[in-house]
C-alpha positions as a printed Julia matrix, in Angstrom:
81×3 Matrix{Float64}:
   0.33   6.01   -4.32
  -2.52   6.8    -1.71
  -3.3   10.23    0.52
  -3.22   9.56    4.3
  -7.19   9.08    4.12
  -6.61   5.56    1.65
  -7.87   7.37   -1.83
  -5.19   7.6    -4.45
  -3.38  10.78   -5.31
  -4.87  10.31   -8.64
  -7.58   8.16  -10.97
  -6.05   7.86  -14.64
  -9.09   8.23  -16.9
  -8.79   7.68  -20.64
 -11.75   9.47  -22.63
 -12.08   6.33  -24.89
 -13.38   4.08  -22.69
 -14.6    1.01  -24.2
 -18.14   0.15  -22.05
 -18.87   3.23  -20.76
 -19.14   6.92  -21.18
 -16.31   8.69  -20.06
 -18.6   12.11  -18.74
 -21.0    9.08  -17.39
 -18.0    8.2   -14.98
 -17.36  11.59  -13.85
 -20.56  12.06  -13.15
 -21.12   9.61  -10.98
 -17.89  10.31   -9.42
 -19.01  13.85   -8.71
 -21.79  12.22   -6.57
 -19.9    9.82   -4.8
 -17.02  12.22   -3.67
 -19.79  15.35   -2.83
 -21.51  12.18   -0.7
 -18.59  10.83    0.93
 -16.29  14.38    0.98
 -13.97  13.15   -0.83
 -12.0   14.94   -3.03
 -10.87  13.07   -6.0
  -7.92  13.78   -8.36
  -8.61  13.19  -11.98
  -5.87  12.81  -14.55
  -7.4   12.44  -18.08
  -6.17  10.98  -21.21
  -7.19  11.78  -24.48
  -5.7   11.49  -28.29
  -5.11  15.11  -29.81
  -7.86  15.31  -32.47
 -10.9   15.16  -29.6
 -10.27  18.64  -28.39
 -13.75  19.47  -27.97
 -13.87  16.09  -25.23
 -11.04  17.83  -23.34
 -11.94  20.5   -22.84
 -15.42  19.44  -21.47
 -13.24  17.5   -19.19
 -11.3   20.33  -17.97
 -14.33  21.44  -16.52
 -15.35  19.1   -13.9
 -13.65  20.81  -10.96
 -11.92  17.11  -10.24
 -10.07  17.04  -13.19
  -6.54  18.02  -12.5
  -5.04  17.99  -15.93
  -5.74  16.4   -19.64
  -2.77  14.56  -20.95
  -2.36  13.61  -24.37
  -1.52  10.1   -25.06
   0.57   8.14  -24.51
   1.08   8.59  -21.29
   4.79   7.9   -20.78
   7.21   7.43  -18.14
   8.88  10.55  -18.62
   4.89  12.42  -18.44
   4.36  10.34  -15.01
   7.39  11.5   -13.84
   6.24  15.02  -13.75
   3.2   14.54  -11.73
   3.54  16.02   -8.57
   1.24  14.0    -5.95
């Protein structure tokens, strides 16, 4: 699903990422959407015993919520765009 200006409502990010750091990715994506103006929508994943990851996530103004794996139909259901 994509806003009216071709971005997505939302970019899933899982804190485990396997070839880069998760906090190097939003980062970078802080740069790129205070270049371009636009605002991005972050949904994160994480597994419950790295607290102390999500809530450094939570604050990056970008990050809509933290959702604790697995993500499952019933959890994307409940996303409001």
């Amino acid at each position: 699903i994509f806003t009216s200006a071709g971005t997505p409502d939302y970019i899933f990010l899982d804190l485990d990422l396997p070839a880069k750091d998760s906090f190097t990715f939003l980062d970078q994506l802080s740069i790129m959407s205070a270049q371009s103006e636009v605002d991005f929508r972050i949904m994160v994943l994480t597994n419950k015993r790295d607290e102390q990851r999500a809530e450094k996530a939570k604050s990056y103004s970008m990050v809509a919520d933290v959702i604790e794996k697995p993500l499952t139909e019933i959890i994307l259901a409940n996303i409001q765009p």
